[in-house]
Structures are given as structure tokens and as C-alpha cells.
Short mmCIF file of C-alpha atoms in Angstrom, two decimals:
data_model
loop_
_atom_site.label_atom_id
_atom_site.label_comp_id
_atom_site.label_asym_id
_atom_site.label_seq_id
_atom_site.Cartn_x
_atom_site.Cartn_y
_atom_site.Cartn_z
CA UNK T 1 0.00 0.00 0.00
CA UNK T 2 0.71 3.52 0.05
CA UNK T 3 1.81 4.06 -3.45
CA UNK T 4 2.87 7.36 -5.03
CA UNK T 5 3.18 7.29 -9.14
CA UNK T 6 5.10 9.87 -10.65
CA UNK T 7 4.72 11.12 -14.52
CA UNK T 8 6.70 11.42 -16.84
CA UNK T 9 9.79 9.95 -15.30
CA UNK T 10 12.28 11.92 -17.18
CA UNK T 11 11.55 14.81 -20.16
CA UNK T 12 13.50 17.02 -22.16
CA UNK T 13 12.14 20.30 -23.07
CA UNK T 14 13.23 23.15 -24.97
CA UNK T 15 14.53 26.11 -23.17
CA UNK T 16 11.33 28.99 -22.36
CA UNK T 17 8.56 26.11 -22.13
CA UNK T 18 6.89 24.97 -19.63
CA UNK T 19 6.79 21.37 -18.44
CA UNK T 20 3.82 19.65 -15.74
CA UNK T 21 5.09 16.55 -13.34
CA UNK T 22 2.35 14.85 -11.65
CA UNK T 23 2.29 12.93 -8.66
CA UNK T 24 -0.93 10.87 -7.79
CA UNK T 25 -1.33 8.15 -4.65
CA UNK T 26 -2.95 5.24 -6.05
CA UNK T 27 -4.42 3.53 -2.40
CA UNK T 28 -4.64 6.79 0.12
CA UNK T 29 -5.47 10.07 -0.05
CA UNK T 30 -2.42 12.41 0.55
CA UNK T 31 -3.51 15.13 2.41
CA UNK T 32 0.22 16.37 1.89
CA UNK T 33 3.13 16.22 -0.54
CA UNK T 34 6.23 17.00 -0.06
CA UNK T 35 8.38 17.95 -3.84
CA UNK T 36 12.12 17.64 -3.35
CA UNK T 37 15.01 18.72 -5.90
CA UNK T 38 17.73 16.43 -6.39
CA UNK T 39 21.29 17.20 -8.10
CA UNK T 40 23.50 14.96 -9.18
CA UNK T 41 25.29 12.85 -6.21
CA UNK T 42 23.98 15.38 -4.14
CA UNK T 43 20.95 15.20 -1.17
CA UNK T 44 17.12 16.13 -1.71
CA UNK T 45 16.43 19.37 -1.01
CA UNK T 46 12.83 20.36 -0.24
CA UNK T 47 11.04 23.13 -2.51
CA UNK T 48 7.72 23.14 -1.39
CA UNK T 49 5.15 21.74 0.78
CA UNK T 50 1.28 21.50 -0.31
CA UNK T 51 -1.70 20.77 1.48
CA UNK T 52 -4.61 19.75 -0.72
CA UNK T 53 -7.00 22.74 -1.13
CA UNK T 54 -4.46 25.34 0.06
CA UNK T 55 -1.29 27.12 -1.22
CA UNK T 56 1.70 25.47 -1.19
CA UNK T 57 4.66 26.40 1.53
CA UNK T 58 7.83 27.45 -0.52
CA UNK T 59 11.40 27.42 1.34
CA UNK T 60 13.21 30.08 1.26
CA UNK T 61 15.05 30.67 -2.17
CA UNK T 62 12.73 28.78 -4.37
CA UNK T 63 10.95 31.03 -6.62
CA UNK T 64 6.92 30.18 -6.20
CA UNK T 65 6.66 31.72 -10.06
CA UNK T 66 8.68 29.48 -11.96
CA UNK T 67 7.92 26.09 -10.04
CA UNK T 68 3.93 26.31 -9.49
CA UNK T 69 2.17 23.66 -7.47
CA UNK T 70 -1.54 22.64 -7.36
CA UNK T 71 -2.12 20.29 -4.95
CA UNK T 72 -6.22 20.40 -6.01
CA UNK T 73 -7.26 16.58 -4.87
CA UNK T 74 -6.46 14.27 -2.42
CA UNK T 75 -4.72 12.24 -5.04
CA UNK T 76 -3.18 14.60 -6.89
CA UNK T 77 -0.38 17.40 -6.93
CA UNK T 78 1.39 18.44 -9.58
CA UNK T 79 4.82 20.89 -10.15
CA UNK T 80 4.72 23.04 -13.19
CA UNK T 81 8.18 24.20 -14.15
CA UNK T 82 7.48 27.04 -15.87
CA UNK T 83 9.87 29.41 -18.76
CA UNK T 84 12.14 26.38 -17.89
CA UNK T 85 16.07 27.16 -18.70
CA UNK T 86 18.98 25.15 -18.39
CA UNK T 87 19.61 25.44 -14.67
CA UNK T 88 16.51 24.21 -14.16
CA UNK T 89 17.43 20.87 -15.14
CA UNK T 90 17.13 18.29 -11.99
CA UNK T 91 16.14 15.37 -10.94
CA UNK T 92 12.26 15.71 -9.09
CA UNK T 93 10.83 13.99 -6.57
CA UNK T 94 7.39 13.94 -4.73
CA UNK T 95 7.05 12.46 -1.65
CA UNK T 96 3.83 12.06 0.24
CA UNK T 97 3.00 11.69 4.14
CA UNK T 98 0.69 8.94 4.84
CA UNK T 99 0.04 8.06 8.51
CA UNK T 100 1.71 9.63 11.12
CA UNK T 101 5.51 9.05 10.25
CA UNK T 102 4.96 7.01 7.16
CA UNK T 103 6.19 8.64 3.73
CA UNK T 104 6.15 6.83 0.05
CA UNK T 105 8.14 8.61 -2.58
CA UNK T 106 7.51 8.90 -6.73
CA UNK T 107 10.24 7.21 -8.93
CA UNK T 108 11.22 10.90 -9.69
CA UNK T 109 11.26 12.52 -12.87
CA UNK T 110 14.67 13.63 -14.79
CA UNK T 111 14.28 17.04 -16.55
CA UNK T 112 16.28 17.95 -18.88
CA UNK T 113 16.37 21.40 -20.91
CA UNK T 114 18.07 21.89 -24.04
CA UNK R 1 16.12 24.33 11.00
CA UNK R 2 17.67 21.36 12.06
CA UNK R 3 21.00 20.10 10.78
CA UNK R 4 21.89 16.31 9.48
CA UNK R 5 25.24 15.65 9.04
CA UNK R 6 26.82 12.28 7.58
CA UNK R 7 30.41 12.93 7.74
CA UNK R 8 31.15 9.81 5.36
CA UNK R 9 30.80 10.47 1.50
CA UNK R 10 31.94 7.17 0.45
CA UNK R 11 32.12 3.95 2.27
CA UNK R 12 33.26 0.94 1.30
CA UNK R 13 32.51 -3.14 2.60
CA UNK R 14 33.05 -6.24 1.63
CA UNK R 15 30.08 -8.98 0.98
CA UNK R 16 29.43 -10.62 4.16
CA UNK R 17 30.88 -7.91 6.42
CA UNK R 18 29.55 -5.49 8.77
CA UNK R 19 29.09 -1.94 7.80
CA UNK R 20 28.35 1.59 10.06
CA UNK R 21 27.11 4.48 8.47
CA UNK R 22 27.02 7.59 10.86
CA UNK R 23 24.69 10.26 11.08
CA UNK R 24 24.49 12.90 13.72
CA UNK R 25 21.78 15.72 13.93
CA UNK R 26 20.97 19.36 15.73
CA UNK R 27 18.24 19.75 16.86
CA UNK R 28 16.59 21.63 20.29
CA UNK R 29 13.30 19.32 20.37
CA UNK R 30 12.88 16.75 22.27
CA UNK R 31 10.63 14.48 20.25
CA UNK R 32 11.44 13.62 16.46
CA UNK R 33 11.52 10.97 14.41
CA UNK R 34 14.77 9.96 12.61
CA UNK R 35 15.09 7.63 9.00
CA UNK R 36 17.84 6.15 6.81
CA UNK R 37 16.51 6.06 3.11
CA UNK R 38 18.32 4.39 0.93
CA UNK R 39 18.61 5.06 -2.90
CA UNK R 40 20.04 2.59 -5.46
CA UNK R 41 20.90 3.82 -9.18
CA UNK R 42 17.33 3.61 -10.21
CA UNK R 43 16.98 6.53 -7.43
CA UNK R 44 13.53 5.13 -5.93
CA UNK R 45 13.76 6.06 -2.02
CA UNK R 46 13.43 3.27 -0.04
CA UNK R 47 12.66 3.02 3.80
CA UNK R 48 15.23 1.29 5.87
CA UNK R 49 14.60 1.99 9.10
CA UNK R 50 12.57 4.66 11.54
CA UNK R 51 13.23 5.39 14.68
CA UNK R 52 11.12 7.30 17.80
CA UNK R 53 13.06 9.61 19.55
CA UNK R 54 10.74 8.74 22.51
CA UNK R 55 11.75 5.29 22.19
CA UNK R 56 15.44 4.46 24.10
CA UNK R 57 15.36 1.04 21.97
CA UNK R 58 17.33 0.78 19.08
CA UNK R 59 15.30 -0.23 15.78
CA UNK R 60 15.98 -3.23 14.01
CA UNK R 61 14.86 -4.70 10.78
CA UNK R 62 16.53 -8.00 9.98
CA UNK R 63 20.16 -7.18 8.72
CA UNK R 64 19.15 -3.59 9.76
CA UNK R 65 19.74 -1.96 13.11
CA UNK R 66 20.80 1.98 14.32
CA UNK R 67 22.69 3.31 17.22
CA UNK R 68 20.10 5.84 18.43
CA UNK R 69 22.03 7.76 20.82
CA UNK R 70 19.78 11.04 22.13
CA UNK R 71 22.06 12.85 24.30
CA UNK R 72 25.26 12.40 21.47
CA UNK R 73 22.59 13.49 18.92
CA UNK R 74 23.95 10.21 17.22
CA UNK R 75 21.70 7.87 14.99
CA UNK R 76 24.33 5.49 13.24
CA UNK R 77 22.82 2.46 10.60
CA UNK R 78 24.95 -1.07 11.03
CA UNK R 79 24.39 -3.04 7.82
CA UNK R 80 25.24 -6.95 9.01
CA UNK R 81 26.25 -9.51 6.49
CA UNK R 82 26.24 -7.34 3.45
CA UNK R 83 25.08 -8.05 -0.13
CA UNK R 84 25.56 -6.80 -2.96
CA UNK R 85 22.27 -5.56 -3.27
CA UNK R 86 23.23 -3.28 -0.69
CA UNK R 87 24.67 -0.80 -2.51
CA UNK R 88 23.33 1.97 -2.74
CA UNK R 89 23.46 6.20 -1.58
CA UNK R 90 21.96 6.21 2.02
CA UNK R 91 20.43 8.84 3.83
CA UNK R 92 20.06 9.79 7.19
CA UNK R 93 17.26 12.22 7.71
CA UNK R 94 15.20 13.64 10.31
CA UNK R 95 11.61 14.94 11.19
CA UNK R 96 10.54 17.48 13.71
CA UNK R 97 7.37 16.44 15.83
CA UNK R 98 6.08 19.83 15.75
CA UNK R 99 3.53 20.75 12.32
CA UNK R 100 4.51 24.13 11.63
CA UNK R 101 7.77 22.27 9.78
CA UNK R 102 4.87 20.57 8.06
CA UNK R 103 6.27 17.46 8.71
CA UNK R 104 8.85 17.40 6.05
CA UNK R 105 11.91 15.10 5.83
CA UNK R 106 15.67 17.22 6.80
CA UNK R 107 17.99 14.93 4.76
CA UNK R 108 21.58 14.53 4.86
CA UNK R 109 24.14 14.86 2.20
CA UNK R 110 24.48 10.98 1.98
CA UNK R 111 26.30 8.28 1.94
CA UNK R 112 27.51 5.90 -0.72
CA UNK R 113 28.14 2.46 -0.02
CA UNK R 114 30.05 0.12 -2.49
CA UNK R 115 29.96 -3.54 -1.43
CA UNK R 116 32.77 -5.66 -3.40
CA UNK R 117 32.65 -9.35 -3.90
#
């Protein structure tokens, strides 16, 4: 149980477009998710935390414009990369709470713009 | 915001052997909840073990167990009789009790662990 599915798992996009990630939990309803940026080698560092039906938390240094999250259903958030460039390329990963202390995490999605 | 520090970038063991991976943590509270993750090359995160702060017993799950040490701010991961499935980037990482973090996971920089025949 507590299954998170992530979409796409990796994408390439052209530099100045925008590109969607989704993360739904297939068997419980995620009241919140968690979306984590991963570099190369490196440790996950958190971006934002949603709550279903409200605006998601950003930490400090991530810009809310460019990385939009919806978090609009109990199953489903998603992180919109938007005017993506370069630097923006990263590895992505959604994690969701379930329980009290229990998280699942999406396969993660590689972005990559050219 | 609380700190997780795994001092050890790259470790190395061989099949069989016995493995610690430290971790050590800042933190003021006095209730958390501490995990090592690991993360193999197809980068899926995978639970290893959780651990109550409240709780003075050490977790264990099968060739699993930490060194939960409270007052050291310690939280080591022993890997017993390793295989080569075992390799894989670990992480420490650590949760506050309290909601206004929103209950997100503070991870360390990792670990790697090679495990040669």
C-alpha cells in the first residue's frame, strides 16, 4: 500500500517552455506532498510543501513563479516548471505523508532542458 | 532548522561484512523521528529503518539496526552480512514532531556504499 506514481519519469524540453510533473497516490489520499530537488550525487532538497485545497509552503530561495504547485485533490499534486532554462534541469521527486511518520516517494522525474 | 550531518561520503565493505554508516543531527526538540533512506541507481527512495526519539530502543529490521544515541545526537545504521544488493546512496534524515515544519523530511548529504565481492 501507500503508493505514489510519478509522470513522466524523465523529459526534455526546450529552453522557455513549460513542463507539468504529476504525482498521484494510487491507495490513500495524501492530504500532503512533499516535492524535493535532487542534483547529481547530491541530497534532496525540499522546494515546497502543499496541502490539498491550500497554497503550497515554498522554502526560502525557491521562486513560487517558476515552479507552481496545485495540490487540487487528495490524489493529486502536480509541479509546473514554468519558462524552464537550463539550470533548471534536476532530478524531481514527490514524496507524500501517509500516517503519522509514514512517507512513500515517486520514482522521480529527470528534466532535462536543451 | 535542524541540521543532518553524515560525515562519510563514500564507504566501502566487503560482501558478508559489517558496515556503520554515521549520522548525527541538531536539533533543540525533544521528540522527532529519525530515517535512513536508501537510494540505489534507479533513485527510488526506499525506507530502511525509523526510529522514535521517545523510544530508548534501538530499531531493528533484519540485517538492519541503528545506534540511536539522544544525548550524542547520534543515529548510526549497522548493515550486518552485506550483499551486494546493498549498494546503494543512504540517507540519514530527520523529522521534527512539531507541524509548523509541516512534517517534512531534513535529509543529509548521503552516503555511498560500495559492497565488493
Amino acid at each position: 500500500g501507500a503508493v505514489v506514481s510519478q509522470h513522466p519519469s524523465w523529459v526534455i524540453c526546450k529552453s522557455g517552455t513549460s513542463v507539468k510533473i504529476e504525482c498521484r497516490s494510487l491507495d490513500f489520499q495524501a492530504t500532503t506532498m512533499f516535492w524535493y530537488r535532487q542534483f547529481p550525487k547530491q541530497s534532496l532538497m525540499l522546494m515546497a510543501t502543499s496541502n490539498e485545497g491550500s497554497k503550497a509552503t515554498y522554502e526560502q530561495g525557491v521562486e513560487k513563479d517558476k515552479f507552481l504547485i496545485n495540490h487540487a485533490s487528495l490524489t493529486l499534486s502536480t509541479l509546473t516548471v514554468t519558462s524552464a532554462h537550463p539550470e533548471d534541469s534536476s532530478f524531481y521527486i514527490c514524496s507524500a505523508r501517509w500516517m503519522s511518520y509514514g512517507y512513500t516517494f515517486g520514482s522521480g522525474t529527470r528534466l532535462t532542458v536543451v | 532548522a535542524q541540521t543532518v550531518t553524515q560525515s562519510q561520503p563514500e564507504m566501502s565493505v566487503q560482501e558478508a561484512e559489517t558496515v556503520t554508516l554515521s549520522c548525527t543531527y541538531d536539533t533543540s526538540e525533544s521528540d522527532y523521528y529519525l530515517f535512513w533512506y536508501k537510494q540505489p541507481p534507479s533513485r527510488q527512495m526506499i525506507l530502511v529503518i525509523r526510529q522514535e526519539a521517545y523510544k530508548q530502543q534501538n530499531a531493528t529490521e533484519n540485517r538492519f539496526s541503528v545506534n540511536f544515541q539522544k544525548a550524542a545526537k547520534s543515529f548510526s545504521l549497522k548493515i550486518s552480512d552485506s550483499q551486494l544488493g546493498d549498494a546503494a546512496m543512504y540517507f540519514c534524515a530527520y523529522r521534527s514532531a512539531i507541524s509548523n515544519s509541516g512534517y517534512a523530511l531534513n535529509f543529509g548529504k548521503g552516503t555511498s556504499l560500495l559492497v565488493t565481492p
